[in-house]
Coordinates of C-alpha atoms and ligand atoms in Angstrom, one line a residue:
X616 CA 79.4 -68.7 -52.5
X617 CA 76.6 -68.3 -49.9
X618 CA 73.9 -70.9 -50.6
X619 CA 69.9 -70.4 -49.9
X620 CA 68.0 -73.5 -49.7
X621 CA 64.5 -73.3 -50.5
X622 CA 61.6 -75.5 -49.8
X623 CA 58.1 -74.8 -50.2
X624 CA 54.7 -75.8 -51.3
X625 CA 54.9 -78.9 -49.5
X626 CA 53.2 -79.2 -45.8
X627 CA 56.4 -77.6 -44.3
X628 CA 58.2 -74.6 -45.8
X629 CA 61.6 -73.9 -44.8
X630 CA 65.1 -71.9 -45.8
X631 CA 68.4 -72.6 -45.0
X632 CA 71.9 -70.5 -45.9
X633 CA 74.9 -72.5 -46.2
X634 CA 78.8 -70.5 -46.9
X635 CA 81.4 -72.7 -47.5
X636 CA 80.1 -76.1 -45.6
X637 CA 79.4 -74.2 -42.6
X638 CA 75.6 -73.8 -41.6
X639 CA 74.4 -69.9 -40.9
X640 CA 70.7 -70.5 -40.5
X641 CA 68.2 -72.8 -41.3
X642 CA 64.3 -71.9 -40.0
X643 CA 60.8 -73.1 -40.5
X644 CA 58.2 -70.6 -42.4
X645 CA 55.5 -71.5 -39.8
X646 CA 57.4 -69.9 -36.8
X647 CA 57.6 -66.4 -38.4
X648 CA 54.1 -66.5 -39.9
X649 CA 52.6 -68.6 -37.1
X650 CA 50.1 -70.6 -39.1
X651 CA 50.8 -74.5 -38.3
X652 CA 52.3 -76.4 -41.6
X653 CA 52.5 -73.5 -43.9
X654 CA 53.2 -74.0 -47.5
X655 CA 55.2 -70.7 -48.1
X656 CA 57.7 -68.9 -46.5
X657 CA 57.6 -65.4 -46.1
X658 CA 58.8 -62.0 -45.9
X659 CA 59.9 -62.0 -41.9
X660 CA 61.9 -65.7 -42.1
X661 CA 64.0 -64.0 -45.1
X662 CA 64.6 -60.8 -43.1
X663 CA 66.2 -62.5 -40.1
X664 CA 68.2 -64.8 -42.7
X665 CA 69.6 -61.8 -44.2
X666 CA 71.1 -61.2 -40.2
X667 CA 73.6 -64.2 -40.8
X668 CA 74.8 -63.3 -44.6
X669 CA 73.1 -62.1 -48.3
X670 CA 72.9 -65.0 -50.6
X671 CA 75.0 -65.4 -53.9
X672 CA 72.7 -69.0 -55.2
X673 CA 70.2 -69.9 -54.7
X674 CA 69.4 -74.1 -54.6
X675 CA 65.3 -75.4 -54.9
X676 CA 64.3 -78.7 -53.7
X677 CA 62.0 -79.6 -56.4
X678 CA 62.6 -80.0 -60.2
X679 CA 59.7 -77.9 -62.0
X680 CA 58.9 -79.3 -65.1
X681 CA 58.7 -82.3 -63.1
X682 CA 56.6 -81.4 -60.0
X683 CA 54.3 -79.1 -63.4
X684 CA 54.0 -82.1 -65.3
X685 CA 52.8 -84.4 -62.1
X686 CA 50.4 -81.5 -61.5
X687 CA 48.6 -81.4 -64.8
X688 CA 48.7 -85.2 -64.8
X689 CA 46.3 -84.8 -61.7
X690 CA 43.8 -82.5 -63.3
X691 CA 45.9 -79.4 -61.8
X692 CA 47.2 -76.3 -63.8
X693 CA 50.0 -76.8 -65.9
X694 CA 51.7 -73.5 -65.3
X695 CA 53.0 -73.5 -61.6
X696 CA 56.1 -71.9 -60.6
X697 CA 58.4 -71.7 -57.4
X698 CA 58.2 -68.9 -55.9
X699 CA 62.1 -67.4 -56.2
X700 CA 62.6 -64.6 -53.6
X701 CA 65.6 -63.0 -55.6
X702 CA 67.6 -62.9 -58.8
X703 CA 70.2 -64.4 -58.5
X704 CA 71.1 -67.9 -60.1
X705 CA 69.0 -70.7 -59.3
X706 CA 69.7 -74.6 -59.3
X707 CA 66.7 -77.0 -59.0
X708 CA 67.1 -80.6 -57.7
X709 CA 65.0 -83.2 -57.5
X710 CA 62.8 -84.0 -54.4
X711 CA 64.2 -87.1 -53.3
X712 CA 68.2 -86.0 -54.4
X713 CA 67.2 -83.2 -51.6
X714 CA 66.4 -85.7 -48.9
X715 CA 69.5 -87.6 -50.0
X716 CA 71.5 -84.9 -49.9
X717 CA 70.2 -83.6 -46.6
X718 CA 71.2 -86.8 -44.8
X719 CA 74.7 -87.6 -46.3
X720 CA 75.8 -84.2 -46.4
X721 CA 75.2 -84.0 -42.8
X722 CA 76.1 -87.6 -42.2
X723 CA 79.8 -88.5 -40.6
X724 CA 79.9 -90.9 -43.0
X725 CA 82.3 -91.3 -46.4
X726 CA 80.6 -94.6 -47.3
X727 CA 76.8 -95.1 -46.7
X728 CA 73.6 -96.3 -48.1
X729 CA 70.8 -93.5 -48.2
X730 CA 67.3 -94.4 -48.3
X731 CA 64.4 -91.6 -48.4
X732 CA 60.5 -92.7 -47.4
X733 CA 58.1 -90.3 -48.1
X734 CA 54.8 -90.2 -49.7
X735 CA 55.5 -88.8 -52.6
X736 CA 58.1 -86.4 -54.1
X737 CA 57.5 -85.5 -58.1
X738 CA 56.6 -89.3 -59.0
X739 CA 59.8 -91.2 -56.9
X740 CA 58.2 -92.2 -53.4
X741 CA 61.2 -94.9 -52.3
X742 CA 64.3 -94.2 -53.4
X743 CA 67.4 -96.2 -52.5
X744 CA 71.4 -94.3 -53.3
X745 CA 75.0 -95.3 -52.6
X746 CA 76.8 -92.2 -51.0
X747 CA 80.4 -92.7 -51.7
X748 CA 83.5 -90.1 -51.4
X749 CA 81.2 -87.3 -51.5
X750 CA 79.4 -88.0 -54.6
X751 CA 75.5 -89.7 -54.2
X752 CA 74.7 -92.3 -56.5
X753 CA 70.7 -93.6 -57.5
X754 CA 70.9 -97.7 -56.8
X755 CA 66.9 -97.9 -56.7
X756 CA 63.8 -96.0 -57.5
X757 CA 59.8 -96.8 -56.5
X758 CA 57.5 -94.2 -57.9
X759 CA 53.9 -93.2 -57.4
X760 CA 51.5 -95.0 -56.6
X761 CA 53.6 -97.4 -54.4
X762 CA 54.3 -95.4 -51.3
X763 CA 54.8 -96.0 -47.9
X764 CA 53.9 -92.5 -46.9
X765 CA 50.8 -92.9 -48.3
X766 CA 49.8 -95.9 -46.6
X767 CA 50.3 -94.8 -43.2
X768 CA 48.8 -91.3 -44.1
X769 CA 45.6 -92.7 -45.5
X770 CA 45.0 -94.9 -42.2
X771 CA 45.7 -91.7 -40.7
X772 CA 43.0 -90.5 -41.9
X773 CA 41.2 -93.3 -41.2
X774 CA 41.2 -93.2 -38.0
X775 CA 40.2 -89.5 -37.7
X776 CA 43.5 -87.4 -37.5
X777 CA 44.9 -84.9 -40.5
X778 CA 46.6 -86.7 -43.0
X779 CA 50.2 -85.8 -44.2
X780 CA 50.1 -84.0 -40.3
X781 CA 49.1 -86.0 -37.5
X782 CA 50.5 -89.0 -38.2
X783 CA 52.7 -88.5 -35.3
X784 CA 49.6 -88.8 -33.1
X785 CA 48.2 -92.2 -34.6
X786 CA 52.0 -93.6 -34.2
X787 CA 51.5 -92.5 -30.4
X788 CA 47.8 -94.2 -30.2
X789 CA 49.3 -97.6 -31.4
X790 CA 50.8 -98.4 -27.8
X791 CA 46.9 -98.5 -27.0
X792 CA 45.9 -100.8 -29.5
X793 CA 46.0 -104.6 -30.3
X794 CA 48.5 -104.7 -32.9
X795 CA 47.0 -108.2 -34.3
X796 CA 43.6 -107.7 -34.3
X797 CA 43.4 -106.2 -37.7
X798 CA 47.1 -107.3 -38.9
X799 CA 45.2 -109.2 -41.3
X800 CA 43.2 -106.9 -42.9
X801 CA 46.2 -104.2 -42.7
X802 CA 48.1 -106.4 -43.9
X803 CA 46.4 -107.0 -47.3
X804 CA 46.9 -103.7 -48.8
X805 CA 50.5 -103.4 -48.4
X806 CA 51.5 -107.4 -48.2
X807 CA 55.0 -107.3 -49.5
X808 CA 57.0 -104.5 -51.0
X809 CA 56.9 -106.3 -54.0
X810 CA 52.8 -106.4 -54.2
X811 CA 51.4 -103.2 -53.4
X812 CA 48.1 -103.1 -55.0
X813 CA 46.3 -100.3 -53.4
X814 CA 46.2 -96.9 -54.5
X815 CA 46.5 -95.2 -50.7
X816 CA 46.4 -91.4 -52.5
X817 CA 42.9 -92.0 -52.4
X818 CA 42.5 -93.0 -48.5
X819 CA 41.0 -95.8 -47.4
X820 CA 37.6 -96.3 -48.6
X821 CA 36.8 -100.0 -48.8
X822 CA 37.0 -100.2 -44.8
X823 CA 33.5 -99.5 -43.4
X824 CA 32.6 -98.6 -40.5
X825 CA 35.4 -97.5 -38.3
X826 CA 34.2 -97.0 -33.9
X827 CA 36.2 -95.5 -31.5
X828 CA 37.8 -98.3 -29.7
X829 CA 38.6 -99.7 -33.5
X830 CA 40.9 -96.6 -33.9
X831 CA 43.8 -97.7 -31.4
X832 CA 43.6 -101.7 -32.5
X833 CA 44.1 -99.9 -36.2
X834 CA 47.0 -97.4 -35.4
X835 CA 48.6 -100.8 -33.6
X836 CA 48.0 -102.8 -36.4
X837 CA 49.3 -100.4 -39.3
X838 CA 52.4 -99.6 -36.9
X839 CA 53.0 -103.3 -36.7
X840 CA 52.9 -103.8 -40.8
X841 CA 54.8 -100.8 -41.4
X842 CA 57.6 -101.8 -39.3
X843 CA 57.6 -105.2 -41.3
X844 CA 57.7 -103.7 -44.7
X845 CA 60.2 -101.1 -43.3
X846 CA 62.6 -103.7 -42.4
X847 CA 62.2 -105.7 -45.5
X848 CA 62.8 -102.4 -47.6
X849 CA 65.8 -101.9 -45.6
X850 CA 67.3 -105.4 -46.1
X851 CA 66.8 -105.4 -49.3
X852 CA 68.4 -102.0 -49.7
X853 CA 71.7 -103.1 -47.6
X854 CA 72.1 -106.1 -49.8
X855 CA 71.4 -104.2 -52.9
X856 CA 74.7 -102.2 -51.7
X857 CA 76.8 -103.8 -49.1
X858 CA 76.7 -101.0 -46.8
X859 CA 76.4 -101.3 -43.1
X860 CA 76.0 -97.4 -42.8
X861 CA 72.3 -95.9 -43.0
X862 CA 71.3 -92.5 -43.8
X863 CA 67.6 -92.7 -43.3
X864 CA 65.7 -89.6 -45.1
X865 CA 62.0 -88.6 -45.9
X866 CA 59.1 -88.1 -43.4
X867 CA 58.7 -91.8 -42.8
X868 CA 62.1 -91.1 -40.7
X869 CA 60.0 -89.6 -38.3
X870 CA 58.3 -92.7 -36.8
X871 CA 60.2 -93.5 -34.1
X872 CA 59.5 -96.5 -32.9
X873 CA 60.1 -98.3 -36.1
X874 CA 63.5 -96.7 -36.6
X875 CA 64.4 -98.2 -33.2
X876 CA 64.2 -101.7 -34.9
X877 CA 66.8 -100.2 -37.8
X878 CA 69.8 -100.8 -35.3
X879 CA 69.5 -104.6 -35.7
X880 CA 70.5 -104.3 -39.5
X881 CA 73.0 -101.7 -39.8
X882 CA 76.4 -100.5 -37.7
X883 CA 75.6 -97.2 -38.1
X884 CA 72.5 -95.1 -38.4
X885 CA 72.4 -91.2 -39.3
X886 CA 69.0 -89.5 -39.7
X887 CA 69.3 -85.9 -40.2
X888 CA 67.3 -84.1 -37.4
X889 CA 64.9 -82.4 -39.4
X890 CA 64.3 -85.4 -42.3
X891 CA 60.7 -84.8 -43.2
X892 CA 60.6 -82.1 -46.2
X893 CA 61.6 -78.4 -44.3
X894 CA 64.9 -80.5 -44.0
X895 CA 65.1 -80.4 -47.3
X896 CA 66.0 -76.9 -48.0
X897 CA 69.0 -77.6 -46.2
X898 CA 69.4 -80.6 -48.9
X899 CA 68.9 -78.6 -52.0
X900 CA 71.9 -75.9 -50.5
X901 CA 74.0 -79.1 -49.5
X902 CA 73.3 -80.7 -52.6
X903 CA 74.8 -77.7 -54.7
X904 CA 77.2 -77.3 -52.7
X905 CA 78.1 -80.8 -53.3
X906 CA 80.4 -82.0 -50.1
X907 CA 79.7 -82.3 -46.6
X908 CA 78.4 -79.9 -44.8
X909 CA 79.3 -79.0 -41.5
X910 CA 76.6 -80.2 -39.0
X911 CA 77.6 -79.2 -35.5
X912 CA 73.2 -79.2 -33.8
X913 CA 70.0 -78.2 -34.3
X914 CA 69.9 -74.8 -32.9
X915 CA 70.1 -72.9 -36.5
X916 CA 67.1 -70.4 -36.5
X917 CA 65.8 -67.1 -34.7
X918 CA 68.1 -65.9 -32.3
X919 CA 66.9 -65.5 -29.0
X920 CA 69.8 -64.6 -27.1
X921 CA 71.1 -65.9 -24.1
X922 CA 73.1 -67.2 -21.5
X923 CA 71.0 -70.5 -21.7
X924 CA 68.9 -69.2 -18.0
X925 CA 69.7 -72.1 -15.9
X926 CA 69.8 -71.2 -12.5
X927 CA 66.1 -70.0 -13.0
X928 CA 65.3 -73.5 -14.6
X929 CA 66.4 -75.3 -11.4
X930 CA 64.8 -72.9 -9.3
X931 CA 61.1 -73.9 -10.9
X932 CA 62.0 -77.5 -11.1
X933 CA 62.7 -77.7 -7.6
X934 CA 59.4 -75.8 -6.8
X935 CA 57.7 -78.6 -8.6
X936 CA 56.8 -76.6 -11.1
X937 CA 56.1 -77.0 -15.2
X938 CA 59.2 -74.6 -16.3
X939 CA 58.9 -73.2 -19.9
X940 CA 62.2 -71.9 -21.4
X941 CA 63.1 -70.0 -24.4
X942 CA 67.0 -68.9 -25.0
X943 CA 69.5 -69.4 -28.0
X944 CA 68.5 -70.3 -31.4
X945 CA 65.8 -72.1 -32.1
X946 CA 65.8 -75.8 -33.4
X947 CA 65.1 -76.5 -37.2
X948 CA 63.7 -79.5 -37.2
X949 CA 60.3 -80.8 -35.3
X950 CA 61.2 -81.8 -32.0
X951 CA 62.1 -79.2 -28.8
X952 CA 65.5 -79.6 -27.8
X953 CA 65.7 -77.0 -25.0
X954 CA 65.7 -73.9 -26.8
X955 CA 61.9 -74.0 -26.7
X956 CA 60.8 -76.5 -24.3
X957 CA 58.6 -77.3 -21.1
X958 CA 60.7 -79.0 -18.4
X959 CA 59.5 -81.1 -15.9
X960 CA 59.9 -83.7 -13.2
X961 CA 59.7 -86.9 -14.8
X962 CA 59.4 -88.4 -11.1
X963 CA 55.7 -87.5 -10.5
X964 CA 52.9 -89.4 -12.5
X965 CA 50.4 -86.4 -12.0
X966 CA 52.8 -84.0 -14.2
X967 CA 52.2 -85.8 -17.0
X968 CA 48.3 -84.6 -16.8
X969 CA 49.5 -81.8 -15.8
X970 CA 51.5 -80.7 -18.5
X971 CA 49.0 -82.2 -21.2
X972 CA 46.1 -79.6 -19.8
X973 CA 48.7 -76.3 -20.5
X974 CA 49.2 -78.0 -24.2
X975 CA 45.2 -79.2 -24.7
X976 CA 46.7 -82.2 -26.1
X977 CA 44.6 -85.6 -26.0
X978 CA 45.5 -87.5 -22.4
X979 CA 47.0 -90.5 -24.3
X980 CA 49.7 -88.8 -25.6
X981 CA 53.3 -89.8 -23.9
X982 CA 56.1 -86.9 -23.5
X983 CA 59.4 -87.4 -24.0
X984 CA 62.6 -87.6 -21.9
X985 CA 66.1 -85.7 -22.4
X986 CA 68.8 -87.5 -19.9
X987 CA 72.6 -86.6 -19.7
X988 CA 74.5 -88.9 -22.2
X989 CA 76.3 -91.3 -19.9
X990 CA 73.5 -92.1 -18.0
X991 CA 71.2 -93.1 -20.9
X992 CA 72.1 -97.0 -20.9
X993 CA 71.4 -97.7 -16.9
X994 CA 67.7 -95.8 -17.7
X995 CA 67.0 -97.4 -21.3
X996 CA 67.8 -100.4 -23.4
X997 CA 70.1 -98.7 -26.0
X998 CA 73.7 -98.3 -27.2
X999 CA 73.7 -95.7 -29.2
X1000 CA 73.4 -91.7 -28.6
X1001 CA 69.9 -90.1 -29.5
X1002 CA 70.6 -86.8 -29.2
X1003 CA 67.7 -85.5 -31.4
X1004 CA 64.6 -87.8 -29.7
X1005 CA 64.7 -90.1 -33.4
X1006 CA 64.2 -93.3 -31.2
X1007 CA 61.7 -94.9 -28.8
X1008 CA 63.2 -97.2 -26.4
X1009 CA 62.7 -99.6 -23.6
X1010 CA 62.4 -98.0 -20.2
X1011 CA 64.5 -100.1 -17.1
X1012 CA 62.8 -98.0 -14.5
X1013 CA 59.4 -96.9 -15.7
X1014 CA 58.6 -96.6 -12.2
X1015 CA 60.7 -94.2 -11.2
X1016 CA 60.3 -91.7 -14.4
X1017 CA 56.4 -92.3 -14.7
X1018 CA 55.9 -89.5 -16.8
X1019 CA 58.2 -89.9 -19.6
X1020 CA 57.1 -93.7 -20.0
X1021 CA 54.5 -94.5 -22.8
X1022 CA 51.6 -97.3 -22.2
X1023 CA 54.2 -99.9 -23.9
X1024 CA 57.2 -99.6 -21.4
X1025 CA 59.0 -97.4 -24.1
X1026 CA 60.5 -93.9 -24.1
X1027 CA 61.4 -91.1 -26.6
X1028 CA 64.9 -90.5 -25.8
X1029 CA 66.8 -87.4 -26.0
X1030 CA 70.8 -88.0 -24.9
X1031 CA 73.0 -84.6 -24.5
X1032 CA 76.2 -84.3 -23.5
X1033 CA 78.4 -81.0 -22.5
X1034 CA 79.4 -80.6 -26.1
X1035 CA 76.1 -80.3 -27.8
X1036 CA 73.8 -78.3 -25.3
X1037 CA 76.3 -76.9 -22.6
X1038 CA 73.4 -75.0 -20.6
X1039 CA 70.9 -77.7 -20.6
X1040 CA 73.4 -80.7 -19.4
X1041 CA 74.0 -78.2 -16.9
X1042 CA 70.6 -78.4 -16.1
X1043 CA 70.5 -81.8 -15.9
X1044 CA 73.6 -82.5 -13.9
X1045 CA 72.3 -80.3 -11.5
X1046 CA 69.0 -81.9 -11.4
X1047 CA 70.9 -85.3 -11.2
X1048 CA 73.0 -84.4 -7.9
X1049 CA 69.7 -83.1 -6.3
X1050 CA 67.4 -85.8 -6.9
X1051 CA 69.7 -89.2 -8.5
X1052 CA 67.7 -89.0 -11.4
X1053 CA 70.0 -87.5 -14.4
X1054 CA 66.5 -86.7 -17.2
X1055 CA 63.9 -84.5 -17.1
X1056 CA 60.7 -83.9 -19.1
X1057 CA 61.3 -82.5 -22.2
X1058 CA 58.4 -81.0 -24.5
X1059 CA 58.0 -78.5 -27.0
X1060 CA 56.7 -74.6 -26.0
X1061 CA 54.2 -74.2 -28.2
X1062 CA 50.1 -72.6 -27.9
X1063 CA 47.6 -75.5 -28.8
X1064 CA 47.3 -75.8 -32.5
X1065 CA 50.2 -73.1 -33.2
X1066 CA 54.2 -73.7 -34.2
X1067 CA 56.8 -73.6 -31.8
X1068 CA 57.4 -70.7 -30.1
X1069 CA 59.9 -68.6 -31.8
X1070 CA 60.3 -65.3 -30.7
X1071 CA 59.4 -62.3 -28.2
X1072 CA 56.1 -61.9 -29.7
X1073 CA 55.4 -65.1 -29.0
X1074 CA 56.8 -65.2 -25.6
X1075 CA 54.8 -62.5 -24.3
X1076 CA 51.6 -64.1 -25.8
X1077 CA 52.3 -67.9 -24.1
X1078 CA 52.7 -65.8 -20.8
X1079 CA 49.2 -64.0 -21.4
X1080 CA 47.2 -67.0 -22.3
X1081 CA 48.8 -69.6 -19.8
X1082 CA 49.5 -66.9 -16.9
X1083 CA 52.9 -67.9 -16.1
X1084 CA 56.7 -67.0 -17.1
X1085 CA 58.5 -68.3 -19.8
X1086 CA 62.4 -68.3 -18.6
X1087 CA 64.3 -67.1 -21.3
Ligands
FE2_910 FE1 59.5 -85.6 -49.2

């Protein structure tokens, strides 16, 4: 049985083939057809998935009489469809099952409690299961309009950035902001998860007027009440079970400064890499599968070839220069892991400008660091791995790694050891005996405003627009 997973017409489409637990590929839609967030995958992303195996079953994340019914509730037509690329036999499962599937499956552990955040699957938007001996079990659901996707998405907006998209960039203005300025009034539309009153679907539009300088004490403020009613859903989710294992699912999983605060509550914490919605068509495949899954990294879609080029790598870093790579697979989920990544000093303050001009990103906007495994706790407050840049952390030596630190003292982290990413720990120990400083900057390849880069085409456009080599 080779398994295709299928996501689409969310904000993220994705596919993923699974045979017999083990992983063949797993790729975005947006990389092949190089249009930011797109809904549908495509002819190109199917052709290189056909390089790693022809599938037998296909698995769909979303149930369609469902998703149709929540459609025509809205005013929309009542006869949409998924789009199947093949006939062969298709299972559908439910949005959120997806998500929970996607993390347990993936998970190390036998014995967990899975929670999935999003804004809104086909009516469930919280949903709390027991995974247990390889079967998944529903404990808890919150449907539509309580969501607490939707409330950080409509103060997205709020503040001027693309909801269900850049929420990423209003969790990184927070660090500017005064978090208790407008707790208050934050507060009162999402005061408990028991009282949620407020219809967020709709934005916020009982706010008035909104300036500038309001927009950081806002993003500060929202962050703040999210990470309260975060931790209270979580609480009450670990005594509703007992477990002391997490699997944390849906797109909320993606802010990670509030996920830090998770390792107070549990022993363990697993978020799948990719746990927004394009991880889902890894979910659907797992889910029909029906066991674990064997997750061994990230680096799942187009094929790059290699060696991983790290002798050249160090060459540029030790010019002092902003070194894009591309080699190997690339990574299936959101974040550059160094199959697609600028790398830079993380010594010299100026980089950090530096780099942000290449990407035409706003100034305020921190990058992230990767650091070899072992060295992680003497450079940040944490005990745990982060392998796949899911938590932001205290920096110990913000003065030594200036550009990797964000306005709040704190840093995205990305551990690796030998075993997950031998040619980039080879960077980095390298890097480590040259210059006593075991990270680097780590940020993903991409043109302003496009995906990631995935593939030749896309290498020899970077190269034309920026005027300088990507190492691959
Ligand atoms: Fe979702």
């Amino acid at each position: 049985m080779i398994i295709l997973g299928i996501n689409e017409t969310s904000h993220d489409a994705s596919i993923s083939l699974i045979k017999d637990g083990e992983i063949l590929f797993a790729g975005h839609a947006e990389r092949y057809s190089k249009q930011k967030n797109d809904w549908y995958n495509n002819k190109d992303i199917y052709l290189d998935m056909l390089n790693y195996g022809s599938p037998t079953h296909i698995a769909y994340y979303e149930h369609p009489q469902l998703k149709r019914s929540r459609i025509f509730l809205k005013g929309g037509a009542s006869d949409w469809k998924p789009n199947i690329p093949m006939d062969l036999p298709v299972k559908y499962f439910s949005h959120h099952y997806s998500h929970a599937c996607a993390g347990y499956y993936t998970s190390k552990f036998n014995d967990a409690v899975i929670v999935v955040l999003d804004a809104i699957g086909e009516y469930n938007t919280s949903t709390i299961w027991v995974g247990e001996n390889e079967k998944i079990k529903l404990v808890k659901k919150f449907n539509y309009p309580f969501s607490f996707g939707l409330f950080y998405s409509a103060f997205t907006q709020l503040v001027g950035l693309m909801p269900n998209q850049e929420e990423y960039i209003m969790m990184g203005m927070a660090a500017y902001g005064d978090p208790n300025k407008y707790f208050d009034k934050v507060n009162s539309y999402f005061p408990s998860i028991k009282e949620q009153k407020y219809n967020f679907h709709k934005g916020i539009n009982d706010w008035g007027w909104v300036t500038e300088d309001d927009k950081f004490d806002i993003a500060a403020s929202v962050q703040k009440v999210y990470e309260l009613r975060l931790i209270e859903f979580m609480r009450y989710a670990k005594a509703k079970t007992g477990k002391d294992n997490l699997v944390f699912m849906g797109g909320c999983a993606l802010n990670c400064a509030a996920n830090t605060k998770l390792w107070d509550l549990f022993n363990d914490i697993w978020i799948m890499p990719n746990p927004g919605d394009a991880g889902s068509s890894l979910g659907a495949a797992a889910a029909l599968y029906g066991k674990h899954i064997n997750w061994k990294d990230p680096y799942l879609g187009h094929d790059l070839g290699g060696p991983y080029p790290v002798k050249e790598i160090l060459t540029g870093l030790i010019q002092n220069k902003v070194v894009a790579v591309a080699s190997g697979r690339a990574e299936y989920g959101p974040r550059a892991l160094g199959n697609r990544s600028i790398l830079a000093d993380p010594r010299d303050a100026k980089i950090k400008d530096k780099v942000n001009l290449i990407k035409k990103r706003e100034l305020f906007r921190p990058f992230a660091p990767v650091v070899m495994e072992e060295h992680a706790h003497k450079w940040f407050k944490m005990n745990h791995a982060s392998p796949y840049m899911q938590y932001a952390v205290e920096c110990l030596h913000p003065d030594k790694i200036p550009a990797v630190v964000h306005k709040d003292g704190t840093s995205r982290v990305q551990t690796v050891n030998k075993e997950q990413h031998p040619g980039l720990y080879d960077v980095l120990s390298n890097w480590h005996a040259l210059t006593g400083i075991p990270i680097l900057l780590n940020t993903s390849l991409n043109i302003k405003g496009q995906p990631l880069i995935n593939d030749k085409d896309d290498i020899i456009e970077w190269q034309s627009q920026y005027k300088s080599k990507v190492i691959s």
